[in-house]
mmCIF file of C-alpha atoms and ligand atoms in Angstrom:
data_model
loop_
_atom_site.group_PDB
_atom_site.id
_atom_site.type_symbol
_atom_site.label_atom_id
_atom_site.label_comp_id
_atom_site.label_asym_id
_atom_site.label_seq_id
_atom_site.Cartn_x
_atom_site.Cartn_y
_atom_site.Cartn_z
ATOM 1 C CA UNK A 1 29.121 10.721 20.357
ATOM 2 C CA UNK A 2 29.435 11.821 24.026
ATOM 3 C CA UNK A 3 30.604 8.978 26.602
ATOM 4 C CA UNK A 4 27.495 8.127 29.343
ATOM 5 C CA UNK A 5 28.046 6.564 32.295
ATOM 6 C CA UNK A 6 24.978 4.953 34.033
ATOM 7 C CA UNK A 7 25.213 3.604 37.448
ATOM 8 C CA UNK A 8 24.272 0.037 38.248
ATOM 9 C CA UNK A 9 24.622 -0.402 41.878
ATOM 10 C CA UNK A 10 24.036 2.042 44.503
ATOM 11 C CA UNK A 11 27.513 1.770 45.878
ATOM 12 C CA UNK A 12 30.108 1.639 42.446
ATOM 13 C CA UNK A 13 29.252 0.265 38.243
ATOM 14 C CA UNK A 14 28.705 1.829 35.539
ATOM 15 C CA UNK A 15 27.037 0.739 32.561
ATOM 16 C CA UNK A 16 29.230 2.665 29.248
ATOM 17 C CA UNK A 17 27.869 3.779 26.384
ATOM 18 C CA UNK A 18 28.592 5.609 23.376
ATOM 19 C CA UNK A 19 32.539 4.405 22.706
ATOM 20 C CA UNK A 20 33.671 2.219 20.078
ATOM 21 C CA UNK A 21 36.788 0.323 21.169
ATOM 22 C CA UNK A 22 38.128 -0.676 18.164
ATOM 23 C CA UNK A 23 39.216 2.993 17.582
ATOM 24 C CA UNK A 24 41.946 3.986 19.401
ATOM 25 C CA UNK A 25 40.380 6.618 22.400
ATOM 26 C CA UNK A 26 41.523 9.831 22.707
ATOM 27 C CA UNK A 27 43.401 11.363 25.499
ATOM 28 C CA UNK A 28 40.450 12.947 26.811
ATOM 29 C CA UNK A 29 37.938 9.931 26.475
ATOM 30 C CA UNK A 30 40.837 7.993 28.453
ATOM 31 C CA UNK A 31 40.973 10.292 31.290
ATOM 32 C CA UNK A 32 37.141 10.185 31.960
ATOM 33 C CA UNK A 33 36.914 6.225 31.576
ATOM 34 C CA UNK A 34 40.331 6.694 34.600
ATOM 35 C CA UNK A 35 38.238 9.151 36.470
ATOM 36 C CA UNK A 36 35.002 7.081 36.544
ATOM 37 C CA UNK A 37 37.362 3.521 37.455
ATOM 38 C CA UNK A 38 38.470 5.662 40.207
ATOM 39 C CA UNK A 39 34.662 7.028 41.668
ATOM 40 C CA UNK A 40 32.883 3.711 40.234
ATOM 41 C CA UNK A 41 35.476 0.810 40.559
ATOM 42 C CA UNK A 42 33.717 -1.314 38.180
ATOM 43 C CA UNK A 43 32.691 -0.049 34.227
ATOM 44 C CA UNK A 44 30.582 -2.601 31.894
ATOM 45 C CA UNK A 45 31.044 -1.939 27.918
ATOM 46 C CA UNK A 46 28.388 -3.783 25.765
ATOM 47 C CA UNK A 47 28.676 -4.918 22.273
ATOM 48 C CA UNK A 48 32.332 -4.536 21.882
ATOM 49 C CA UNK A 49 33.577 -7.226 19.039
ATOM 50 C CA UNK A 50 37.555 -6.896 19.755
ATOM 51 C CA UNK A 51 40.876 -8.328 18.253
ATOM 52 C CA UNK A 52 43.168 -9.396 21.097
ATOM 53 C CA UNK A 53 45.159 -6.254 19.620
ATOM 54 C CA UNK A 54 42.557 -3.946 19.894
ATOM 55 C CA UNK A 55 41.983 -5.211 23.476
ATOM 56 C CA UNK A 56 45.395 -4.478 24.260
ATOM 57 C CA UNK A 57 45.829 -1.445 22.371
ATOM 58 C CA UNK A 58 43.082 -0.408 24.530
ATOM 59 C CA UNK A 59 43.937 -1.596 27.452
ATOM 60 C CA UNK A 60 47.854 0.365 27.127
ATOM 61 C CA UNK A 61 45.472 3.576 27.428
ATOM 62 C CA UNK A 62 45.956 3.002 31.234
ATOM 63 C CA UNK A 63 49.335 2.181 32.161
ATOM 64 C CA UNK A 64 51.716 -0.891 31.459
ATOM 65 C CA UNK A 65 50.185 -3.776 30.987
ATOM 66 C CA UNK A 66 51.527 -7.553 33.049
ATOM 67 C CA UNK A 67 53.064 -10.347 31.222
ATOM 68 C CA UNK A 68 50.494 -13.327 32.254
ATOM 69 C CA UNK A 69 53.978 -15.283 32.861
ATOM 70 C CA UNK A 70 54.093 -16.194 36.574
ATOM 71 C CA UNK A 71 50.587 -16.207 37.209
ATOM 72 C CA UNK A 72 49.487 -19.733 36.033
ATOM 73 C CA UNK A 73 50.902 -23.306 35.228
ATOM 74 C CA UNK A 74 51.199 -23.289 31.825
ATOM 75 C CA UNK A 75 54.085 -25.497 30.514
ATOM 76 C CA UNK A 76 55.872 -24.327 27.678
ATOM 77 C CA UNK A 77 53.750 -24.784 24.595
ATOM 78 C CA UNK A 78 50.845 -24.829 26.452
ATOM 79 C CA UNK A 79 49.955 -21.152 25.811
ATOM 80 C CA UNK A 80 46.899 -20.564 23.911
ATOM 81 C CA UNK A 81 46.772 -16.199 23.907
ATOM 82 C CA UNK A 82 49.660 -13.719 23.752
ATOM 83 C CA UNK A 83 51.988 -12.897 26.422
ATOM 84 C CA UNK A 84 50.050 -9.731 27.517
ATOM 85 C CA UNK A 85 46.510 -11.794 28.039
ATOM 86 C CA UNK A 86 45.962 -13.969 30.859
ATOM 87 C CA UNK A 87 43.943 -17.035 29.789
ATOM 88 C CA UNK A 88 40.918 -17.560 31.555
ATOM 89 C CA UNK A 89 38.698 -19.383 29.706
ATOM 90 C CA UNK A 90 38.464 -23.392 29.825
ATOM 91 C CA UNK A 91 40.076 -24.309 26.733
ATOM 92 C CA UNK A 92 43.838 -25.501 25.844
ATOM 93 C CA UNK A 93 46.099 -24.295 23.332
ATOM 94 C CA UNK A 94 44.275 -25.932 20.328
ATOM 95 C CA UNK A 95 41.169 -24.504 21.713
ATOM 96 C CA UNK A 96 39.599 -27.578 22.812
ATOM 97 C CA UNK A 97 38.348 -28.353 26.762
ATOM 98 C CA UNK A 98 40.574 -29.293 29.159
ATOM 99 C CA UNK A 99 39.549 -32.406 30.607
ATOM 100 C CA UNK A 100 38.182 -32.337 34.350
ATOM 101 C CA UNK A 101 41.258 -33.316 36.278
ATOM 102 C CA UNK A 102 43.570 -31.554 33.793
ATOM 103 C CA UNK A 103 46.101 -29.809 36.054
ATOM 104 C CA UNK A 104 45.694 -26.513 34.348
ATOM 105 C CA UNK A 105 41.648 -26.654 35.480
ATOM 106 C CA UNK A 106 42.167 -27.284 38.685
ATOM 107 C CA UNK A 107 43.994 -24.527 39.459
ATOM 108 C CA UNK A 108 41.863 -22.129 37.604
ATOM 109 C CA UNK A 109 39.102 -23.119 39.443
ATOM 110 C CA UNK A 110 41.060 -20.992 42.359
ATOM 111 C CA UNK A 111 38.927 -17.968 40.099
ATOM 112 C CA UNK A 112 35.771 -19.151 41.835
ATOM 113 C CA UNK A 113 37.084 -17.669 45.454
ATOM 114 C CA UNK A 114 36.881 -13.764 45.942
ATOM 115 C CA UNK A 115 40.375 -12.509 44.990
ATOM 116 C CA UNK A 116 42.434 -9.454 43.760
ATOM 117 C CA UNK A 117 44.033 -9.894 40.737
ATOM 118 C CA UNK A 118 47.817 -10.110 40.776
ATOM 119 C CA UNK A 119 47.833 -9.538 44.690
ATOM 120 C CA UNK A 120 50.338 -12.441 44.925
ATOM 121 C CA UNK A 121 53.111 -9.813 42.813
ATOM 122 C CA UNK A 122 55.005 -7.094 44.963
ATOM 123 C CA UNK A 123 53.833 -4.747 42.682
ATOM 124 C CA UNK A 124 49.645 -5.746 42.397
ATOM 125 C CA UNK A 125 47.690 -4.896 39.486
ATOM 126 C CA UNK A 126 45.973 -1.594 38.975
ATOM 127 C CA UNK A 127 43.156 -3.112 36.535
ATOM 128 C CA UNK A 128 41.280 -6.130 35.277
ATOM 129 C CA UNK A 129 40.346 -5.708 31.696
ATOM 130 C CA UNK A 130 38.289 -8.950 30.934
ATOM 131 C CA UNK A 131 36.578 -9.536 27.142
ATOM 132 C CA UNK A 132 34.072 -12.208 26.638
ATOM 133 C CA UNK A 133 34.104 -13.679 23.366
ATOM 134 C CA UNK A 134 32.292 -16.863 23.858
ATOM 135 C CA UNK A 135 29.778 -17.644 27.060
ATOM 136 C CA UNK A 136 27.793 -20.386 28.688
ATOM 137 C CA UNK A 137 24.264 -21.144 28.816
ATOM 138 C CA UNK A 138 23.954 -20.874 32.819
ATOM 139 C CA UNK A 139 25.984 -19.758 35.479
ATOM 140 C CA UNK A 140 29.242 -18.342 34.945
ATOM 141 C CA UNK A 141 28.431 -14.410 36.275
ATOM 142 C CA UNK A 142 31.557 -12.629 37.628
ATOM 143 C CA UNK A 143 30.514 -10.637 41.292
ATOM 144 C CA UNK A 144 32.724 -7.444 41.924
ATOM 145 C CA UNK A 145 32.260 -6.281 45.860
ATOM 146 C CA UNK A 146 33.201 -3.372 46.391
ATOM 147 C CA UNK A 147 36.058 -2.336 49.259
ATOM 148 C CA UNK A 148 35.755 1.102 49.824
ATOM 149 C CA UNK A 149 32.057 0.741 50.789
ATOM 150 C CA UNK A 150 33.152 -2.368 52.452
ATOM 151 C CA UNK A 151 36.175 -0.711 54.486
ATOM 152 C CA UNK A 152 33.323 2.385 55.419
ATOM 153 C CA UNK A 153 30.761 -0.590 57.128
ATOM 154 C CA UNK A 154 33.658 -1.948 59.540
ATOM 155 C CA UNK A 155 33.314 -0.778 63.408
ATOM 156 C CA UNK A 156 35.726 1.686 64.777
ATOM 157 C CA UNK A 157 37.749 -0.921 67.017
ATOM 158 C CA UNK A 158 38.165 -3.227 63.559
ATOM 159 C CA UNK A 159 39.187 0.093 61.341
ATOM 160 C CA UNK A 160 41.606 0.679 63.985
ATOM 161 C CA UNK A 161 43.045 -3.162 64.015
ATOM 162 C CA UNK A 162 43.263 -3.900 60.498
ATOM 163 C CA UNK A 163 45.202 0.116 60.227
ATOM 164 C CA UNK A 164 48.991 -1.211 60.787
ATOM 165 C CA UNK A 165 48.330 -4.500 59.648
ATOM 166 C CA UNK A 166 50.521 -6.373 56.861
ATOM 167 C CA UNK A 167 49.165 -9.533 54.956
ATOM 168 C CA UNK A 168 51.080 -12.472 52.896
ATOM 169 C CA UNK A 169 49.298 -13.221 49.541
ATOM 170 C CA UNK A 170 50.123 -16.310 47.273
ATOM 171 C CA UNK A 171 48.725 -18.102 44.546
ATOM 172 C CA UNK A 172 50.053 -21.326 46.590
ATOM 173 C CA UNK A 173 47.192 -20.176 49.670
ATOM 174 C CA UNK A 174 44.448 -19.384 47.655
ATOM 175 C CA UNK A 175 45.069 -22.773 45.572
ATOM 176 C CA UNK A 176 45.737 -24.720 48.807
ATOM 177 C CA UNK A 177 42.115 -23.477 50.176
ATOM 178 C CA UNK A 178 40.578 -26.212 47.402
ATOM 179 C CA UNK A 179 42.692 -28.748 48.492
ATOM 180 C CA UNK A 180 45.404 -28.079 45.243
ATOM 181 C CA UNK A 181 48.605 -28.632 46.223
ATOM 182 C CA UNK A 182 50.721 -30.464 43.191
ATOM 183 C CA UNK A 183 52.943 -27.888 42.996
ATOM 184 C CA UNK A 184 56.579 -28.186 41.416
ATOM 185 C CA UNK A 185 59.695 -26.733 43.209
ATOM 186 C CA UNK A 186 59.879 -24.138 40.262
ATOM 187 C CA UNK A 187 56.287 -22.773 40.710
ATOM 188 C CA UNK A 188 56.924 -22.760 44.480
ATOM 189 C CA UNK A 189 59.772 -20.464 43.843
ATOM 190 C CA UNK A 190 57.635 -18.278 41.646
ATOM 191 C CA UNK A 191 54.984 -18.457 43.440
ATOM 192 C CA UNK A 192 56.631 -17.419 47.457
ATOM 193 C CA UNK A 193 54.060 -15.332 49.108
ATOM 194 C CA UNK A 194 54.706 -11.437 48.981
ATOM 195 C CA UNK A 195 53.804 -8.671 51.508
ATOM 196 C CA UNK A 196 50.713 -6.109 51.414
ATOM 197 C CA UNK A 197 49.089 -3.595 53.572
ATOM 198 C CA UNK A 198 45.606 -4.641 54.752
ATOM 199 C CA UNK A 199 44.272 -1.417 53.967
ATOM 200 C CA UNK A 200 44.833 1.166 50.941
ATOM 201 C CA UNK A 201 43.687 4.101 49.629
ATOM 202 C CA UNK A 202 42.715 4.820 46.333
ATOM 203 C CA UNK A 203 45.294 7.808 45.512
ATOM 204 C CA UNK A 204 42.833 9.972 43.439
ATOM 205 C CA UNK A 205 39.302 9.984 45.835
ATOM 206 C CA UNK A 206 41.547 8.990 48.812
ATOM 207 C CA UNK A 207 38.973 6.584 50.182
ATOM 208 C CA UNK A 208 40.477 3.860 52.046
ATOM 209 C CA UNK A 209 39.857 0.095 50.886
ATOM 210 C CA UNK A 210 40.332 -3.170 53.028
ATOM 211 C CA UNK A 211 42.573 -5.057 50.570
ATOM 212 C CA UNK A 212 41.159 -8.321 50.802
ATOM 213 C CA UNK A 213 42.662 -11.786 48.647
ATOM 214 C CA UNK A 214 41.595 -15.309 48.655
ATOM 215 C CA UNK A 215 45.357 -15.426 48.273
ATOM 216 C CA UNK A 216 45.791 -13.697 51.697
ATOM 217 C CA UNK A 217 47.610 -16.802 54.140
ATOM 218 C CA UNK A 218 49.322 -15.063 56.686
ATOM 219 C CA UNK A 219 49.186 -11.717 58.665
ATOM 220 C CA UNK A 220 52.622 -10.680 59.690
ATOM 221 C CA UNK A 221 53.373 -10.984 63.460
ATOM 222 C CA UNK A 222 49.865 -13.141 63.659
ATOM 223 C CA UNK A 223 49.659 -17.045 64.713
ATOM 224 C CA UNK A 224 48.363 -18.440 61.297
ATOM 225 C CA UNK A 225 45.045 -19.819 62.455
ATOM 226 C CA UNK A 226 43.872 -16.635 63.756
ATOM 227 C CA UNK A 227 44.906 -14.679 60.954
ATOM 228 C CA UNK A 228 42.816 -16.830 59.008
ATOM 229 C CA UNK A 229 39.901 -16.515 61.079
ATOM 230 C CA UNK A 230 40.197 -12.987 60.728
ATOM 231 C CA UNK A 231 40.546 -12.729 56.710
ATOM 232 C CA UNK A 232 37.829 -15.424 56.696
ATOM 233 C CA UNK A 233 35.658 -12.861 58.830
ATOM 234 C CA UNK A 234 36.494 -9.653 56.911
ATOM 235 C CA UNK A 235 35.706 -11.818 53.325
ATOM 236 C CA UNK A 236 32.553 -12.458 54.514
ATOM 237 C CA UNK A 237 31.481 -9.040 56.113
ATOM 238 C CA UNK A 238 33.088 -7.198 52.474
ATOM 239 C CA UNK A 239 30.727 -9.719 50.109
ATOM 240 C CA UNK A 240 27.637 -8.805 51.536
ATOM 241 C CA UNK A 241 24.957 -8.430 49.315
ATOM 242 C CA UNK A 242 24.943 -4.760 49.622
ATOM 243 C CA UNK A 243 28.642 -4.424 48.677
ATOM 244 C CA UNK A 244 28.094 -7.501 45.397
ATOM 245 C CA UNK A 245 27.451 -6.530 42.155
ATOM 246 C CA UNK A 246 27.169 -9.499 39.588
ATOM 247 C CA UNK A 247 27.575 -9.527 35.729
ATOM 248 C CA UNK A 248 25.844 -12.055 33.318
ATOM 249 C CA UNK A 249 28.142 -11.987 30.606
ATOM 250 C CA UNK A 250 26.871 -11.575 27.038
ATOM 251 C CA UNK A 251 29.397 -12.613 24.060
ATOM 252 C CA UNK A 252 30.804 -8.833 23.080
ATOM 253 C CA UNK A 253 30.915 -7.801 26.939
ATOM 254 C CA UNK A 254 34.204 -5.903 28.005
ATOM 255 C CA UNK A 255 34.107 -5.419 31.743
ATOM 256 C CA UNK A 256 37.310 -3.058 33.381
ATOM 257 C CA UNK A 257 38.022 -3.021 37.405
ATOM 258 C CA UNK A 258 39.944 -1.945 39.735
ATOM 259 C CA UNK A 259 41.633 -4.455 41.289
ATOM 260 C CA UNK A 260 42.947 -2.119 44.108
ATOM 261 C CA UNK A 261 38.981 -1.452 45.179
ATOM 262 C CA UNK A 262 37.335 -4.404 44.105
ATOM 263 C CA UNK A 263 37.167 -8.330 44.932
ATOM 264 C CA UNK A 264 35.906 -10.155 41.949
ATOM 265 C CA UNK A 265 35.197 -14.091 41.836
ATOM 266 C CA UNK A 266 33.418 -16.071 38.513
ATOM 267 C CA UNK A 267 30.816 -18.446 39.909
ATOM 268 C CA UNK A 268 30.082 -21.723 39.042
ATOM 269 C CA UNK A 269 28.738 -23.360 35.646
ATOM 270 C CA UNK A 270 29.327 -26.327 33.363
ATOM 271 C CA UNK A 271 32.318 -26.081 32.706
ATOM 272 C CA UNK A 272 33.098 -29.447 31.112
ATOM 273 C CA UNK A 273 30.150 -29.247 28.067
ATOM 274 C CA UNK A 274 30.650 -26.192 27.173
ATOM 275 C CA UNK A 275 33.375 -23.513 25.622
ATOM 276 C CA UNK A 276 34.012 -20.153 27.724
ATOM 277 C CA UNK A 277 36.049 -18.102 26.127
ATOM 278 C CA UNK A 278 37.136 -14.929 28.246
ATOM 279 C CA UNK A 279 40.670 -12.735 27.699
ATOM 280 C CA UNK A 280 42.113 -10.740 30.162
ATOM 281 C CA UNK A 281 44.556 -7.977 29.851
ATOM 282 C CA UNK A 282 46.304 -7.050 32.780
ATOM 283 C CA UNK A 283 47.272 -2.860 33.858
ATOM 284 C CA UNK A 284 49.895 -2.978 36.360
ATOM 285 C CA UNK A 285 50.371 -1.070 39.567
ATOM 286 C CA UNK A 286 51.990 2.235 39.558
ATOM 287 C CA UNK A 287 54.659 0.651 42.404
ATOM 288 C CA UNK A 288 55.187 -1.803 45.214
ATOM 289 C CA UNK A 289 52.700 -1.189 48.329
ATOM 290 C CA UNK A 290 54.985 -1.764 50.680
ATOM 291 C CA UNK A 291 59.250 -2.637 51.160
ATOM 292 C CA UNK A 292 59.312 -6.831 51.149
ATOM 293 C CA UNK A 293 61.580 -6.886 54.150
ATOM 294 C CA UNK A 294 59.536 -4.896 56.363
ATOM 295 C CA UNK A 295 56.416 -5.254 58.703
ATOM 296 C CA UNK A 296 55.440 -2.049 58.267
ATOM 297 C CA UNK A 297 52.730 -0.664 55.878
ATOM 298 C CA UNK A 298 53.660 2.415 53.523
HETATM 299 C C1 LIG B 1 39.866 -12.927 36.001
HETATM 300 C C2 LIG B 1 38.873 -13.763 36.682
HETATM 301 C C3 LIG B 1 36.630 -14.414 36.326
HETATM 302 C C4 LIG B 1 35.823 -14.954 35.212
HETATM 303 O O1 LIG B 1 39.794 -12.775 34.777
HETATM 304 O O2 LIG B 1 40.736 -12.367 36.691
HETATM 305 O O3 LIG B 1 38.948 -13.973 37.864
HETATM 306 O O4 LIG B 1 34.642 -14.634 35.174
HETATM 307 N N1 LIG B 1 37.908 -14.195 35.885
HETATM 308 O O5 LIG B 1 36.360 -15.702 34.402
HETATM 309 MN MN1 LIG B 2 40.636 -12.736 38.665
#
C-alpha cells in the first residue's frame, strides 16, 4: 500500500497513512517520511501498537539515535525504559505514579513550557519520535508551532537583529522558570548551558527557523534581563495560533518532529489520578551548530 500524506494545518502536519511500523520500512518509504519531516515538520501515525524495539528499530531509519542519559534526574535504578527512550510519562520504575512533590515530577513538568528537544546538548536533536501507549481522559494534547512560518511573520528590523545572534540553552533555565532549583553539583555540571545560533536553516528546503527554547537563558554579549525580554517576546509572537498545531493523543498514536523547526510543549491534565504512558526515542543532530568557545553563529 502506497504512503499518503494529508495535511492538517495550513502551515506544516501531516496526517500518515498506509505504513505499518512494526515492519521494518524500506529505504525508499524512509526517504519520503525524511522528505515530508523536512516540508511538513510535524507527521501523525495512527493506530501503531509498537514494542519499544520496534519503536527504535524505527526510529534508527533516521540517523543515530540519543542516549536519554543527561537529560533528566533519574538516580541510578530509577530507570523505568531503555537507554535509547527518554521517559516521559508520569510513572516510576515499577510503573506506579510518582507522587506530587516527587523530585523526578517536578522537573518534568518543565515539558509544559514550549521547548526544543535536546537544545541544552552542543549537538541538538534532529527528531522527536514520541509513542503513546497509555493516555488520559482530559487534557494532556502536545502543541507543535511551527518556526519557519514563525521566522517568515517577524519584521525586517527583528530578522535582521536576531541574524548574528547566539543564545545559551540549559535544562537548569528552563527548570528555574517554575521556580525548580534543587539541583545537585553533579547535574549542574551536566547540565552547564551550551551555545546556539538564534536562527537556522533547515539544510534540505533552506528555510530559515528562529530557534526558540524554554531552555534559552542568556543571549551572548546581552545584559540577562533584556535577553529575556526578548526570548519572552519572540515565544510569544512564534506560538500564535496561526503557527500552533495541537494533538489529542489516542493510545496507538506515534507522532515524529523536527525538533530543529518545531517548538512542542504537553499541556496540562491530571496528572496525579491517572497513568500516561508516552516513550520517546530521540534522532540526533547531524553536528554541533556552532564552535562552544565562540560568539559567532556558523
Ligand atoms: C517530549 C515532550 C510532551 C508530551 O516527549 O519531548 O515534551 O506530550 N513530551 O509528553
Ligand atoms: Mn519535549
Amino acid at each position: 500500500m502506497a504512503i499518503s500524506i494529508k495535511r492538517l494545518h495550513k502551515h506544516f502536519v501531516g496526517e500518515v497513512s498506509g505504513l505499518d511500523l512494526r515492519k521494518p520500512l524500506t529505504g525508499r518509504q524512509a526517504n519520503e517520511l525524511h522528505g515530508a519531516m523536512d516540508r511538513l515538520g510535524v507527521l501523525v501515525f495512527h493506530d501503531q501498537d509498537l514494542t519499544d524495539e520496534q519503536q527504535v528499530e524505527f526510529s534508527a531509519h533516521f540517523g543515530e539515535l540519543e542516549c536519554a542519559v543527561g537529560s533528566n534526574v533519574l538516580k541510578p535504578g530509577q530507570r523505568r525504559l531503555r537507554l535509547e527512550m527518554a521517559d516521559v510519562s508520569n510513572m516510576d520504575q515499577n510503573g506506579e505514579l510518582l507522587a506530587r512533590n516527587d523530585r523526578r515530577r517536578m522537573f518534568n513538568l518543565g515539558n509544559r513550557l514550549w521547548h526544543s528537544d535536546s537544545s541544552f546538548r552542543t549537538i541538538p536533536s534532529k527528531f522527536s519520535i514520541l509513542s503513546c501507549r497509555s493516555t488520559v481522559s482530559k487534557g494532556g494534547n502536545t502543541e507543535f508551532a511551527f518556526m519557519p512560518a514563525a521566522y517568515e511573520g517577524l519584521d525586517e528590523g527583528t530578522k535582521s537583529t536576531v541574524k548574528h545572534l547566539v543564545a545559551e540553552h540549559s535544562l537548569i533555565y528552563s527548570r528555574a522558570k517554575l521556580g525548580f532549583d534543587e539541583f545537585t553539583e553533579e547535574e549542574r555540571n551536566t547540565f552547564a548551558p551550551v551555545r546556539h545560533p538564534l536562527v537556522r536553516q533547515n539544510p534540505v528546503t533552506g528555510r530559515k527557523s528562529i530557534y526558540l527554547s524554554s531552555h534559552i537563558g542568556r543571549i551572548l554579549n546581552w545584559p540577562i534581563p533584556e535577553a529575556y525580554d526578548f526570548i519572552r517576546e519572540l515565544i510569544e509572537h512564534g506560538t500564535k495560533p496561526d503557527f500552533v498545531f495541537s494533538h489529542k493523543w489516542r493510545v496507538g498514536d506515534l507522532v515524529m518532529w523536527d525538533n530543529r523547526q518545531n517548538m512542542h510543549r504537553v499541556r496540562p491534565f491530571m496528572d496525579l489520578g491517572e497513568m500516561r504512558d508516552m516513550r520517546r526515542t530521540t534522532v540526533a543532530g547531524d553536528g554541533p551548530t556552532m564552535d562552544q568557545g565562540s560568539d559567532k553563529a556558523v
